[in-house]
């Protein structure tokens, strides 16, 4: 029997499978996700057989546009993993953290496994992991799946947060006017969704995500109230709701990256 389910999530080529193979060794099961030709890889942690790891397909976003996004989203929303180890390519922080902001909204604790730190080191760059963790609101562990470094620390940290489950997972906060709208949608949803998933559904409904609309079976009044909230916010921002959220995510990320990029003479906390 498996006590803890950990999901490995991240962009394509961020190093998920390399991480998965190192952590699980030959304790792997490979198949397909039901109904789609997307590969499913599940394995037991080599150092602790009570921990199951899911190697989710690589994705850039959790908008259900591709079969990979649908599989990852369904598993994270309905498969009940205890924690997510988000494998992030440290050489491509802006694009990778875009997914991280979405993972953090799902009500599941997230640990960032900051991968490719060997390349960052080779490039003579430094990232302040402590400031990255602080500004993102998640634990961060530096690693190199290629050199097999930091992997055990990353999975240990993920198991640690999994064991604290259920916790109130932290998520990025955006412009106050957007936050007002999202909180109003949370209020309209009330008991319609699990409390821990209310942020996720508020964001998705704000984006007019049809998958979320179909999943929730909202009343006519709820739909009308939510549409009013969205329209008012679009007028305030003079933009459509999906663009508002994309912009806010990138503004959040640019603040994070600005904070954690280390100046030349401030070399501390680098990966070693
Ligand atoms: P996935 O698509 O997220 O499953 O990524 P993979 O594990 O398949 O890795 C994609 C490529 O990046 C492969 O060629 C790996 O060998 C390479 N790679 C993965 N992790 C690292 C790392 O930490 N450092 C370096 N230099 N290469 C890595
Ligand atoms: K790959
Ligand atoms: Mg892979």
XYZ file of N, CA, C and O in Angstrom, residues 46 129 155:
12
model
N 12.759 4.654 -4.546
C 13.772 3.652 -4.191
C 14.029 3.614 -2.691
O 14.161 2.552 -2.092
N 18.451 31.002 -3.989
C 17.354 30.049 -3.782
C 16.450 30.474 -2.630
O 15.244 30.228 -2.659
N 13.123 15.370 -3.120
C 11.999 14.471 -2.835
C 11.736 14.427 -1.328
O 10.579 14.360 -0.898
